[in-house]
Coordinates of C-alpha atoms in Angstrom, one line a residue:
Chain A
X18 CA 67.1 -4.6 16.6
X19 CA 64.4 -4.0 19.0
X20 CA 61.5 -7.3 18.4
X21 CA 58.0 -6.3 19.4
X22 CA 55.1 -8.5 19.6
X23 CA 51.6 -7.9 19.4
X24 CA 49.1 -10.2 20.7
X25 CA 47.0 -11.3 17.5
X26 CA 44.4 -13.5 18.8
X27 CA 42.1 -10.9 18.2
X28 CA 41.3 -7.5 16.9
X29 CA 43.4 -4.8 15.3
X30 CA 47.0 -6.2 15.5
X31 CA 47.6 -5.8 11.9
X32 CA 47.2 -1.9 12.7
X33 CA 49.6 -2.1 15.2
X34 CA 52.4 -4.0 13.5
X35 CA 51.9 -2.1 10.8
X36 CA 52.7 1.6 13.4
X37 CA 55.7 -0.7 14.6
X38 CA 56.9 -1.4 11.7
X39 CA 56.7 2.5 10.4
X40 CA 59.1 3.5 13.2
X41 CA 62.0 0.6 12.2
X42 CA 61.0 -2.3 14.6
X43 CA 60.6 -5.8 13.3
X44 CA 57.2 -6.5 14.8
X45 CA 55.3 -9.8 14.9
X46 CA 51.8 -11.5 15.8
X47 CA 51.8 -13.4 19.0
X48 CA 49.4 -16.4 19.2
X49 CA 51.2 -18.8 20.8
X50 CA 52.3 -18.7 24.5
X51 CA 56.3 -19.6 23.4
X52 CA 56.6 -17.0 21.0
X53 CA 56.3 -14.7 24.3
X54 CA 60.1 -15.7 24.9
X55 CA 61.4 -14.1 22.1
X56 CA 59.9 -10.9 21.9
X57 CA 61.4 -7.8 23.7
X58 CA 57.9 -5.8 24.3
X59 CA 54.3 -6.9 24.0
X60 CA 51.1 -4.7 22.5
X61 CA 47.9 -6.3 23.6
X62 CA 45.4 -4.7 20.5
X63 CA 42.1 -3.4 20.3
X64 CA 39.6 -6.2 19.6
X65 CA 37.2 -7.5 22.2
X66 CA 38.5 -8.3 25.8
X67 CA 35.8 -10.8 26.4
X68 CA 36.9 -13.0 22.7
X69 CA 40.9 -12.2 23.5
X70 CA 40.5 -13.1 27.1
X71 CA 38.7 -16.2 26.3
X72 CA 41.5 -17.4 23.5
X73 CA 44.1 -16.0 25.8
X74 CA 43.4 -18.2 28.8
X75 CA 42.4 -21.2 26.7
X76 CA 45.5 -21.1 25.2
X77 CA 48.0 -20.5 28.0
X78 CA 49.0 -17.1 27.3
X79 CA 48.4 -15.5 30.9
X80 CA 50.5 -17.1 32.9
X81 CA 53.4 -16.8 30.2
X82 CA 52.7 -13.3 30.3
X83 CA 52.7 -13.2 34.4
X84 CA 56.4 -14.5 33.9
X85 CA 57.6 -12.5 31.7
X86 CA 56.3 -9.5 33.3
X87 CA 57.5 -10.2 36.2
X88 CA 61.1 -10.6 34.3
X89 CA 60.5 -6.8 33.2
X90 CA 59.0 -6.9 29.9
X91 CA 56.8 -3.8 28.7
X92 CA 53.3 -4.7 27.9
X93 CA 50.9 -1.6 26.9
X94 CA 46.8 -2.3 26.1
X95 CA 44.7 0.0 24.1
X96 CA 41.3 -0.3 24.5
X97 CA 40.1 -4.2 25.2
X98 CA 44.0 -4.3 25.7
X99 CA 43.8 -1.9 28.6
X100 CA 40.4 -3.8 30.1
X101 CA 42.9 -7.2 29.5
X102 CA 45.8 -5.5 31.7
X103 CA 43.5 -4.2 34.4
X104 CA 43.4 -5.9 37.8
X105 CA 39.9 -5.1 38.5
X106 CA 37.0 -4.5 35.9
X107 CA 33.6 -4.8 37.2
X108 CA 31.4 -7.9 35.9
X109 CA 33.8 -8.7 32.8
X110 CA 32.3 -12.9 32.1
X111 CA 36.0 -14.2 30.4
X112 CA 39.8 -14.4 32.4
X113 CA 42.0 -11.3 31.9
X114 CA 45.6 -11.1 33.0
X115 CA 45.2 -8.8 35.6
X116 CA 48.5 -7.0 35.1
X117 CA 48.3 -3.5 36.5
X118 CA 46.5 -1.7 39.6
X119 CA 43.8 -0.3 37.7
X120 CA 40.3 -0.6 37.7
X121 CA 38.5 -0.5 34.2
X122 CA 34.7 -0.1 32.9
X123 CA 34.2 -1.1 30.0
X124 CA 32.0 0.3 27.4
X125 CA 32.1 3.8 29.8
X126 CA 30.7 6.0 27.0
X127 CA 28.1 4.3 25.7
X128 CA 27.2 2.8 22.5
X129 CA 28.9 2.8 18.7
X130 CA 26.9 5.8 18.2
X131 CA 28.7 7.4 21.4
X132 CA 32.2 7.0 20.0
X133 CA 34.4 10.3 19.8
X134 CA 37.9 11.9 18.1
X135 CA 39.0 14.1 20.2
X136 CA 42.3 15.9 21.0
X137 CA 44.1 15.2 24.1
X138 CA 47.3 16.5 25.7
X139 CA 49.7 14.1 27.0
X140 CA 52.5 15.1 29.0
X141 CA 54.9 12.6 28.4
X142 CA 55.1 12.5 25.1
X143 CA 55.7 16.1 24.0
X144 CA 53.5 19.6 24.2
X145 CA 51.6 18.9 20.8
X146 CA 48.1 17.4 21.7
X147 CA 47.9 13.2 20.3
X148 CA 45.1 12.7 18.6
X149 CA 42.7 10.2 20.1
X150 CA 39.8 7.7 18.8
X151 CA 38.0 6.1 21.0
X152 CA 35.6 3.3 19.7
X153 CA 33.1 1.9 22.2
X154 CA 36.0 2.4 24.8
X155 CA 36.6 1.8 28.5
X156 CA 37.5 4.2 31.0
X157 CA 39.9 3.6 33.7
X158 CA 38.0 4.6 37.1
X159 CA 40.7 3.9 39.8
X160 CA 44.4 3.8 40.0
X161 CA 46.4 2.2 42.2
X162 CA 49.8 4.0 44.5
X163 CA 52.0 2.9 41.8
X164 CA 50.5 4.0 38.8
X165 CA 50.8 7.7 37.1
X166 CA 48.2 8.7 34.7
X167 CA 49.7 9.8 31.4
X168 CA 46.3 11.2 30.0
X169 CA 42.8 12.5 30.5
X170 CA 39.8 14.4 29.2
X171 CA 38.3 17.6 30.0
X172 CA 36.1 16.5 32.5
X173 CA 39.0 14.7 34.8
X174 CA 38.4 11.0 33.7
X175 CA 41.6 9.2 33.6
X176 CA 42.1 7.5 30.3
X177 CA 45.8 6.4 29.9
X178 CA 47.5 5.4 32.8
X179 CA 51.5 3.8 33.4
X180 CA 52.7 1.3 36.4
X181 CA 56.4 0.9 36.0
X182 CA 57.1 -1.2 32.6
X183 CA 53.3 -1.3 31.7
X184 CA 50.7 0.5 30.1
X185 CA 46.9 1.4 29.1
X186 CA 45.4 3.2 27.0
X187 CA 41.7 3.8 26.6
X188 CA 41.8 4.7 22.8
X189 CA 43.6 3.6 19.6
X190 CA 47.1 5.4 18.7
X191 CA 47.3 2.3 15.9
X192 CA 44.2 3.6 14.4
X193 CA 46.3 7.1 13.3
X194 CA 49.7 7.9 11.8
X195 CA 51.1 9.6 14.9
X196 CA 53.2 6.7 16.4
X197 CA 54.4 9.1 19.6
X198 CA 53.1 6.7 22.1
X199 CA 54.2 3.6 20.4
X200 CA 58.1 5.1 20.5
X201 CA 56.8 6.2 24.1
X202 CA 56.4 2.7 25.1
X203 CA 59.1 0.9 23.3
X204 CA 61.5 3.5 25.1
X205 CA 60.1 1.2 28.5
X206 CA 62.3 -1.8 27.1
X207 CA 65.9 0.1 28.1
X208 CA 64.1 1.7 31.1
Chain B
X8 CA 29.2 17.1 15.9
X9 CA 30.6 15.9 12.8
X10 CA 33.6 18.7 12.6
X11 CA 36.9 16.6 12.7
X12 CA 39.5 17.6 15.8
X13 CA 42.1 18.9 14.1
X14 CA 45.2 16.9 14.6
X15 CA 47.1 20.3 15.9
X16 CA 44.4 21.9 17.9
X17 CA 44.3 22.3 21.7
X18 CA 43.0 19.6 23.7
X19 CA 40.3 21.5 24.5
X20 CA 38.7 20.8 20.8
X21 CA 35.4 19.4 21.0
X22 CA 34.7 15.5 20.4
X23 CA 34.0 15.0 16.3
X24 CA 31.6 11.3 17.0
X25 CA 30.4 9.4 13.3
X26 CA 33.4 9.8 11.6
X27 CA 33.9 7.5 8.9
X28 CA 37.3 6.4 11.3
X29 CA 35.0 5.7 13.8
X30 CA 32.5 3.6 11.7
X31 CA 35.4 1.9 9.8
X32 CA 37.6 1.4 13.6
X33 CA 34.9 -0.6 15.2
X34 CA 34.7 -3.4 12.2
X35 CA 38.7 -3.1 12.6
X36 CA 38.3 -4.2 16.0
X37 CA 36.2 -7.3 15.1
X38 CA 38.8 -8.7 13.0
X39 CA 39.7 -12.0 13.5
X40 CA 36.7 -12.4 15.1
X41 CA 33.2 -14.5 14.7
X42 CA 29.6 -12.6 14.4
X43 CA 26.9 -14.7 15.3
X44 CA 23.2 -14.3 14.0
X45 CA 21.0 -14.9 17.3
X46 CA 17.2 -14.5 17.4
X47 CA 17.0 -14.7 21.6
X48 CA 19.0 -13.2 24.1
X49 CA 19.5 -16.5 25.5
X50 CA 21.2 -17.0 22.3
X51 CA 23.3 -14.0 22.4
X52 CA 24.2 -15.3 25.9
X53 CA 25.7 -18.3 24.3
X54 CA 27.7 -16.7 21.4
X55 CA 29.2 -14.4 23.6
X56 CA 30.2 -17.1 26.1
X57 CA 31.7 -19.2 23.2
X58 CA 33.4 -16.0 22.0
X59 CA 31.6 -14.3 19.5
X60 CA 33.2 -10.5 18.9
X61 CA 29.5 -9.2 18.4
X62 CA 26.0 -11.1 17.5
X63 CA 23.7 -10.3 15.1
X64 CA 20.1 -10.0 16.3
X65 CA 17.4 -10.8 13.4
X66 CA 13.9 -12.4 13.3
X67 CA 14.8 -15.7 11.7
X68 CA 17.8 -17.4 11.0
X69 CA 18.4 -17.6 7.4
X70 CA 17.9 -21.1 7.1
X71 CA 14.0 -20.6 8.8
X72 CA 13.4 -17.9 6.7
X73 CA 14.5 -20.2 3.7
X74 CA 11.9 -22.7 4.9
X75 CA 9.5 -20.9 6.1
X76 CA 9.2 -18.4 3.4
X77 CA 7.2 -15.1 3.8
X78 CA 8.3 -11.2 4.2
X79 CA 11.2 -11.4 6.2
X80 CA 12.0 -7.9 8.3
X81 CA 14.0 -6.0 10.4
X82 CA 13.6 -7.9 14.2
X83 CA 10.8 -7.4 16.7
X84 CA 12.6 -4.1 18.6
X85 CA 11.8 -5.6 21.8
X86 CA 13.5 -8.6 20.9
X87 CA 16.3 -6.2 19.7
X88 CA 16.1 -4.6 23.4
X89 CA 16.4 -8.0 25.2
X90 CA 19.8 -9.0 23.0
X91 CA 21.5 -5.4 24.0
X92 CA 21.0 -5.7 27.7
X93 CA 21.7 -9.7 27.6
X94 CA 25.7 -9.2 26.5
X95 CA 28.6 -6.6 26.4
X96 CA 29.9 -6.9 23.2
X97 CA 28.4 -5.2 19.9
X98 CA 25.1 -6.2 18.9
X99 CA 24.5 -5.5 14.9
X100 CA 20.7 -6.3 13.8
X101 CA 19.2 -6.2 9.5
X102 CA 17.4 -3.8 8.0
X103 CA 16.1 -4.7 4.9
X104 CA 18.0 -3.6 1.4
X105 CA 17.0 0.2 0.8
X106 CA 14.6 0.2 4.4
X107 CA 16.3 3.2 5.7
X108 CA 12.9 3.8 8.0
X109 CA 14.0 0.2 9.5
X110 CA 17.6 1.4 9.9
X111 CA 16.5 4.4 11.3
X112 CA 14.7 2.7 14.3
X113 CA 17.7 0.2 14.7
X114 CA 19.8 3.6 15.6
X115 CA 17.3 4.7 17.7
X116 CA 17.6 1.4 19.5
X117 CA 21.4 1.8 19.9
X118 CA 22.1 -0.8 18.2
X119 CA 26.2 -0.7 17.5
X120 CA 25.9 -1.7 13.2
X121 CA 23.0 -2.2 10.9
X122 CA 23.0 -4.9 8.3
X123 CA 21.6 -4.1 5.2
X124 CA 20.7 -7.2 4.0
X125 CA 20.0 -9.3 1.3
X126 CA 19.1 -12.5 3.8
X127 CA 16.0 -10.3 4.5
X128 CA 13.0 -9.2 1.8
X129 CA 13.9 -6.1 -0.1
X130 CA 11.8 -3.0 0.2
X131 CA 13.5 -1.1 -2.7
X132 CA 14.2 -2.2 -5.9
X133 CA 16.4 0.8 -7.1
X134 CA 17.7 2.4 -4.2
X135 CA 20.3 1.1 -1.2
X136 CA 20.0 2.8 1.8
X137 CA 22.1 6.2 1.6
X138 CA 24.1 4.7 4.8
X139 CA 26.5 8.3 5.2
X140 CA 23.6 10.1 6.7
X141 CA 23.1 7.6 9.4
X142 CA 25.3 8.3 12.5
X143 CA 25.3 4.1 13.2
X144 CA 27.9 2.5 10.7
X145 CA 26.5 -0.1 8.4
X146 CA 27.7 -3.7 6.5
X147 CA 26.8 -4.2 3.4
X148 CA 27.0 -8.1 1.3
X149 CA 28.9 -8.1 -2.2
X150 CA 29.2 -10.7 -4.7
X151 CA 32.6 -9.1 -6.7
X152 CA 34.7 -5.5 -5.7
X153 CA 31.8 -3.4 -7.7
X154 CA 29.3 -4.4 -5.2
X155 CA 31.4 -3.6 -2.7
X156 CA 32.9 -0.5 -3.9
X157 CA 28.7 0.7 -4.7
X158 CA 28.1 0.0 -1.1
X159 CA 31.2 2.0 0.0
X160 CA 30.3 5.1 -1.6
X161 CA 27.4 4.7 -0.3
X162 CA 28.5 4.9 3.2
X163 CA 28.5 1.1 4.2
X164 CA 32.0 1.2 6.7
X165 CA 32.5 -2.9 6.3
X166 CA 32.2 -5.3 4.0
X167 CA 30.7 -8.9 3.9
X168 CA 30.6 -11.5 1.0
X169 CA 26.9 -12.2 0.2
X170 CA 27.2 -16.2 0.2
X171 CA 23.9 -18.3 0.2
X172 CA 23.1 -17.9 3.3
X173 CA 20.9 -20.4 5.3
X174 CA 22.3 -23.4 2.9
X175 CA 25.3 -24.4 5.2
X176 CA 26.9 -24.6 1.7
X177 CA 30.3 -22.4 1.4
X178 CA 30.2 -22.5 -2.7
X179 CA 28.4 -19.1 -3.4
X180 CA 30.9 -17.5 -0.3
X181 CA 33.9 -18.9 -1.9
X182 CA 33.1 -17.5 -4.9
X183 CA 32.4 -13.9 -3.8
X184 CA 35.5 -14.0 -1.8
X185 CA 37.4 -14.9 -4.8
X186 CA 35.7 -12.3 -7.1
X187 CA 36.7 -9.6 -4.8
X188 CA 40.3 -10.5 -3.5
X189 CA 41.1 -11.0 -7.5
X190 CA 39.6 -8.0 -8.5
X191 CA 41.7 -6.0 -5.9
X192 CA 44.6 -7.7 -7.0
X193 CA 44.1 -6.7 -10.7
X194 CA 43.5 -3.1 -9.6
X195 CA 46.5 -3.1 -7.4
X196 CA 48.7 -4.4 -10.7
X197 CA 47.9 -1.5 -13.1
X198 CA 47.8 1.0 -10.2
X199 CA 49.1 3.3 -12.4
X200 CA 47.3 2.8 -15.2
X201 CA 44.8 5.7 -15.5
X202 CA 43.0 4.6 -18.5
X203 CA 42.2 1.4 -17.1
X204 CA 41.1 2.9 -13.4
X205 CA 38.6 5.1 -15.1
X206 CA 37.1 2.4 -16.9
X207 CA 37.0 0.3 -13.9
X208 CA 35.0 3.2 -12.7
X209 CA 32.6 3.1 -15.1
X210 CA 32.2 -0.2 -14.9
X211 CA 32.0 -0.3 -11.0
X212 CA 29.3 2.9 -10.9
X213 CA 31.7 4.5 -8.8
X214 CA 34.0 7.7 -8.4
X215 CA 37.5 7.4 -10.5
X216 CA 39.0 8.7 -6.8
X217 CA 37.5 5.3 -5.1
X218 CA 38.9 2.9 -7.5
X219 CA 42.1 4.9 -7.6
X220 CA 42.6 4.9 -3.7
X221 CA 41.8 0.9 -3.4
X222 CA 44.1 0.5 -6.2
X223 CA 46.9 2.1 -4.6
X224 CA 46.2 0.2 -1.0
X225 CA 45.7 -3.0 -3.2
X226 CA 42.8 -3.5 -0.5
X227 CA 39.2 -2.2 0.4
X228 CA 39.4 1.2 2.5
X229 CA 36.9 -1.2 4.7
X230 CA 37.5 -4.3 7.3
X231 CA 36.0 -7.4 4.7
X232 CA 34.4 -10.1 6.3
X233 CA 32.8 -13.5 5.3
X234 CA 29.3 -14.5 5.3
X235 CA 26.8 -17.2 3.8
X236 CA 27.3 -20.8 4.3
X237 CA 30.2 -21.3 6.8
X238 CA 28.8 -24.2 9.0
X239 CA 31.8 -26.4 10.1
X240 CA 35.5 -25.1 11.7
X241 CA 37.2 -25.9 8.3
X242 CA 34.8 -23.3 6.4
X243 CA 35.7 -20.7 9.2
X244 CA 39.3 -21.3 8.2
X245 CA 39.2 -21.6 4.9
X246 CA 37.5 -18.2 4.0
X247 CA 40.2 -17.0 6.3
X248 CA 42.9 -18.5 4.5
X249 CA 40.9 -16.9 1.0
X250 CA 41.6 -13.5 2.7
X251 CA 38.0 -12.5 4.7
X252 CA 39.2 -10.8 7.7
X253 CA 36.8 -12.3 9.9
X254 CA 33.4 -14.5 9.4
X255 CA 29.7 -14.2 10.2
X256 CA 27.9 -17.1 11.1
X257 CA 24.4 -16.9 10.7
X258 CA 22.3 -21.0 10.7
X259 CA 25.3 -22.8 10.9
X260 CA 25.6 -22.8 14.6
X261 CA 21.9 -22.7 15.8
X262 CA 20.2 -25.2 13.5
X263 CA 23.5 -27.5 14.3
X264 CA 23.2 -30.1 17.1
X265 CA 25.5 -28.3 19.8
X266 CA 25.2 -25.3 19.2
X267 CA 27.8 -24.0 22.3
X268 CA 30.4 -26.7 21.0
X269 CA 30.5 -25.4 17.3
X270 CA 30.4 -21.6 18.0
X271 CA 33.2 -22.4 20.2
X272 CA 35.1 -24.0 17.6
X273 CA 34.4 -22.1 14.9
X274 CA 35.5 -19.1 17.1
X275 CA 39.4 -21.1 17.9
X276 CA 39.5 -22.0 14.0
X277 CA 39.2 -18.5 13.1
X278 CA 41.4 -17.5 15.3
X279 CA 43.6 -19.9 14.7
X280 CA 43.2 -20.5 11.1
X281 CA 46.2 -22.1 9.3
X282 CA 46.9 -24.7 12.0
X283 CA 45.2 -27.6 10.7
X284 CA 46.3 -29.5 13.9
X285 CA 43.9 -27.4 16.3
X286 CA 41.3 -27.3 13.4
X287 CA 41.2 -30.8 13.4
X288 CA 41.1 -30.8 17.3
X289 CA 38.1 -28.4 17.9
X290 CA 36.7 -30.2 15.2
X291 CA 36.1 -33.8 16.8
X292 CA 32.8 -34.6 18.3
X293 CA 30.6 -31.4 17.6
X294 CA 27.9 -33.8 17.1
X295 CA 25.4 -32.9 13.4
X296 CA 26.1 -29.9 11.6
X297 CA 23.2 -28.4 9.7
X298 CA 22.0 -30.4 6.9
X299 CA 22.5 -28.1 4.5
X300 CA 21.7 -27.1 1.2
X301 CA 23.3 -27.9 -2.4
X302 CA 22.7 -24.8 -4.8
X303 CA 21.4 -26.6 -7.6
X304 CA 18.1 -27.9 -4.5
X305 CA 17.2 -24.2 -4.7
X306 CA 15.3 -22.2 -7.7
X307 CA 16.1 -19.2 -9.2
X308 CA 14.2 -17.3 -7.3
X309 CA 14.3 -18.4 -4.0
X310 CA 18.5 -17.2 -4.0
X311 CA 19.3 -14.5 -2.1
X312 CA 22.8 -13.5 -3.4
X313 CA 20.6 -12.1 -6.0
X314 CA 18.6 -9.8 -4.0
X315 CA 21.0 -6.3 -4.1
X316 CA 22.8 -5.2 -6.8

């Protein structure tokens, strides 16, 4: 059985184990920098980057993470997960892991009162539109050679993106009951 | 604007913003988190570096208001206006119970959540704010699950305990906490029990449909946080360990002698908040906490758990 992890230092992990556990996987909460070595796949929640990337580099979890990346585990951000995963996000004060060749604003829409549902069409994942929230949520503003994007809005801007094994998201599948992307990324692990 | 997407339209639907998921999903992403009452933007500066998920911008801190005693408001909007462009993450700020005119301008200043709060003066003795017209999603304090669930049909998208806030005393938030997560679990026992739902309703002064739909999820349809009296790491874990989903801090840190060193700690305890070991480590050497408060040292009518109903 496939053993998914989901960083819990921070944020909406519970939502995430939860949309793990709804499609068969045993999923557990990651707060420890051993408990990377048995896991198969990693989910880095929504929450904020600046608190997870504090706890995260405090407690040793980057370069765990670097390793087993680098040993071809899937990791996939949403939201402050995507701004932890990026390589380059302008003025961000707290240690990220810098995982993928993105670059990521943060806060790109605006305020709470800016926050949007909106329906977006994403390729990969089949022909009906996912249905996205995005809550005070980053954009990603630069991809690298090696990375597709898997999703944007109307207007062009880039807000899932894939390199190889690893993923970002700019919104929150967790936050609804379509769990597309989450079989989407698990299906990584075989890849 | 406030048209949901429909789940099976075409991705050229337009952008639904103020949803009720979008109010409840931010306080969803606080979790597990600290929120820090800050009166400066050097002091939002400080929470945010010892990593706070949001701070919470009011005039006082509880604890001066306590002392200092007078009409306690919403915060200077200037002030307000120096916290937002000072840090990245949220920034809530109080309005006063039932001051929707104060809430009002807090939207306008783009503030990310409005407390309405019983730490400040009430300016309405019989009505709450009516928080579903607001676009800007609101906490609320409760002292048992009918508070909560009043403030919920209301509108208010999260959930603190009331506490006694300002009195660095974690009596009055234990209790609230235990009111509410034994409550739930009665509820959650007779699910199925209609009989006994509807006169939960009437007792609650909510809609049957409420009561029914927490009763089924054996939990609040909102994120439920802690406040009032958390001062030290332990607190922070133990109202963690009593089920809060995350903890506001509001004297504790800036009336203690360190104030970076305990937010930072109280931030890893939260986090971390059934290993006594790391407790016990962030603990050591954070210098005075703040003196604090014991319940029976304050009248009648100088509580604030009171104010609200």
């Amino acid at each position: 059985m496939t053993r998914a992890g989901v960083l819990g230092l921070q944020g909406d992990f519970i939502e995430h184990i939860r949309a793990l556990r709804s499609i068969g996987v045993d999923a557990v909460d990651v707060r420890r920098p051993e408990q990377l070595e048995g896991i198969d796949a990693l989910i880095v929640p929504g929450g904020e980057s600046t608190t997870i990337g504090k706890l995260a580099a405090q407690y040793g979890i980057i370069p765990k993470l670097r390793e087993r990346v680098d040993q071809g585990m899937p990791v996939w951000g949403t939201c402050a997960g995507a701004i932890f995963m990026a390589r380059d996000v302008p003025a961000h004060p707290h240690p990220l892991a810098e995982l993928m060749d993105i670059t990521v604003e943060r806060n790109a829409f605006g305020r709470q009162v800016d926050s949007f549902e909106v329906d977006l069409s994403v390729a990969a994942i089949g022909e009906l539109p996912f249905h996205a929230v995005f809550i005070r949520a980053p954009l990603i503003s630069r991809v690298g050679p090696d990375v597709e994007t898997l999703a944007t809005l109307e207007d062009g801007t880039i807000v899932a993106a894939q390199q190889g094994r690893l993923m970002a998201t700019s919104f929150h599948p967790e936050l609804t009951q379509d769990a597309r992307l989450h079989r989407y990324f698990l299906s990584l692990i075989a890849a | 604007m406030r048209e949901m997407a429909s789940p099976n339209g075409s991705p050229n639907a337009p952008r639904a913003t103020a949803t009720p998921a979008l109010k409840r999903g931010l306080a969803q992403m606080l979790k597990g988190g600290v929120i820090m009452d800050v009166v400066t933007a050097e002091q939002a500066k400080i929470a945010e570096d010892a990593g706070a998920v949001a701070v919470m911008a009011l005039e006082r801190v509880p604890a001066d208001i306590r002392a200092d005693g007078g009409v306690a408001r919403m915060s200077d909007p200037q002030k307000v206006l120096e916290i937002i462009s000072a840090v990245t993450i949220p920034v809530m700020a109080k309005a006063r119970i039932g001051h929707f005119v104060e809430a009002q301008v807090l939207e306008a200043l783009g503030v990310d959540y409005v407390d309405e709060s019983e730490v400040l003066t009430p300016a309405d003795e019989q009505f709450h704010i009516k928080k579903d017209v607001f676009k800007v999603p609101f906490v609320c304090g409760a002292r048992d699950l009918g508070e909560a669930l009043r403030r919920i049909n209301e509108g208010a998208a999260m959930i603190r305990s009331k506490g006694e806030a300002g009195t660095g005393n974690i009596v009055e938030a234990v209790r609230h906490l235990r009111a509410i997560t034994s409550q739930l679990a009665e509820l959650a026992e007779r699910a199925n029990d209609n009989a006994f739902l509807s006169s939960k309703a009437t007792e609650y002064r909510v809609p049957v449909d409420l009561v029914r739909e927490v009763a089924a999820n054996g939990k609040l349809p909102v994120v439920l946080f802690c406040a009032g009296g958390i001062a030290t790491p332990a607190d922070a874990a133990l109202t963690m360990q009593l089920g809060a989903e995350g903890n506001f801090v509001g004297s504790g840190i800036f009336k203690s002698g360190e104030p970076a060193k305990r937010a930072k700690a109280i931030v890893d305890a939260t986090t971390h908040f059934t290993d006594a070991k790391l407790i016990a480590d962030v603990s050591r050497g954070l210098g005075e906490p703040m003196r604090g408060l014991s319940l029976e040292a304050i009248p009648a009518g100088e509580r604030l758990a009171v104010r609200g109903w």
